[in-house]
């Protein structure tokens, strides 16, 4: 029996990152130009999703044999890591990181951005799930992986951000 695209679990390789439009330049202007020229969405090698943690405390009430969990504070989120291949023209990660480092609040250089990670069906035409990332700011930039003359692999750059 044929499997339905709608009922199959979502596959991890069908994803794209969209920036929620804001005043000023986009976070990845060079990558956006490349994607507009070839008609694809913003694509990256991988995106590590953050975890969300709610801190609780165990409380023993009177002589009740069970403990209760009490919420102590707000939800804490982890970091997001975006990886992509290094190309000669793409300096988007570096420029956005420099905007955050310098604290440049000019109208065209806003350091905090909003993104949506879109997971699509197997046919890559219809979105199935969207994860919204608010107030993202870069906190770590790794310009390349280690260099090794004995291997022939693509150099990957990595940007870590808090949201």
CSV table of N, CA, C and O in Angstrom, one decimal, residues 145-153 155:
chain,number,residue,atom,x,y,z
A,145,UNK,N,35.8,25.1,9.9
A,145,UNK,CA,36.2,23.9,10.6
A,145,UNK,C,37.7,23.8,10.5
A,145,UNK,O,38.3,24.6,9.8
A,146,UNK,N,38.3,22.9,11.2
A,146,UNK,CA,39.8,22.8,11.2
A,146,UNK,C,40.2,22.4,9.8
A,146,UNK,O,39.5,21.8,9.0
A,147,UNK,N,41.5,22.8,9.5
A,147,UNK,CA,42.0,22.5,8.2
A,147,UNK,C,42.9,21.3,8.3
A,147,UNK,O,43.6,21.1,9.3
A,148,UNK,N,42.8,20.4,7.3
A,148,UNK,CA,43.5,19.2,7.3
A,148,UNK,C,43.8,18.9,5.8
A,148,UNK,O,42.9,18.6,5.0
A,149,UNK,N,45.1,18.9,5.5
A,149,UNK,CA,45.5,18.6,4.1
A,149,UNK,C,45.3,17.2,3.7
A,149,UNK,O,45.3,16.9,2.5
A,150,UNK,N,45.1,16.3,4.6
A,150,UNK,CA,44.9,14.9,4.3
A,150,UNK,C,43.5,14.5,3.9
A,150,UNK,O,43.2,13.4,3.4
A,151,UNK,N,42.5,15.5,4.0
A,151,UNK,CA,41.1,15.2,3.7
A,151,UNK,C,40.6,16.2,2.7
A,151,UNK,O,41.0,17.3,2.7
A,152,UNK,N,39.7,15.7,1.9
A,152,UNK,CA,39.0,16.6,1.0
A,152,UNK,C,37.6,16.8,1.3
A,152,UNK,O,36.7,16.0,0.8
A,153,UNK,N,37.2,17.7,2.1
A,153,UNK,CA,35.8,17.9,2.5
A,153,UNK,C,35.5,19.4,2.5
A,153,UNK,O,36.4,20.2,2.5
A,155,UNK,N,34.5,23.0,3.7
A,155,UNK,CA,34.7,23.7,5.0
A,155,UNK,C,33.3,24.3,5.4
A,155,UNK,O,32.6,24.8,4.6
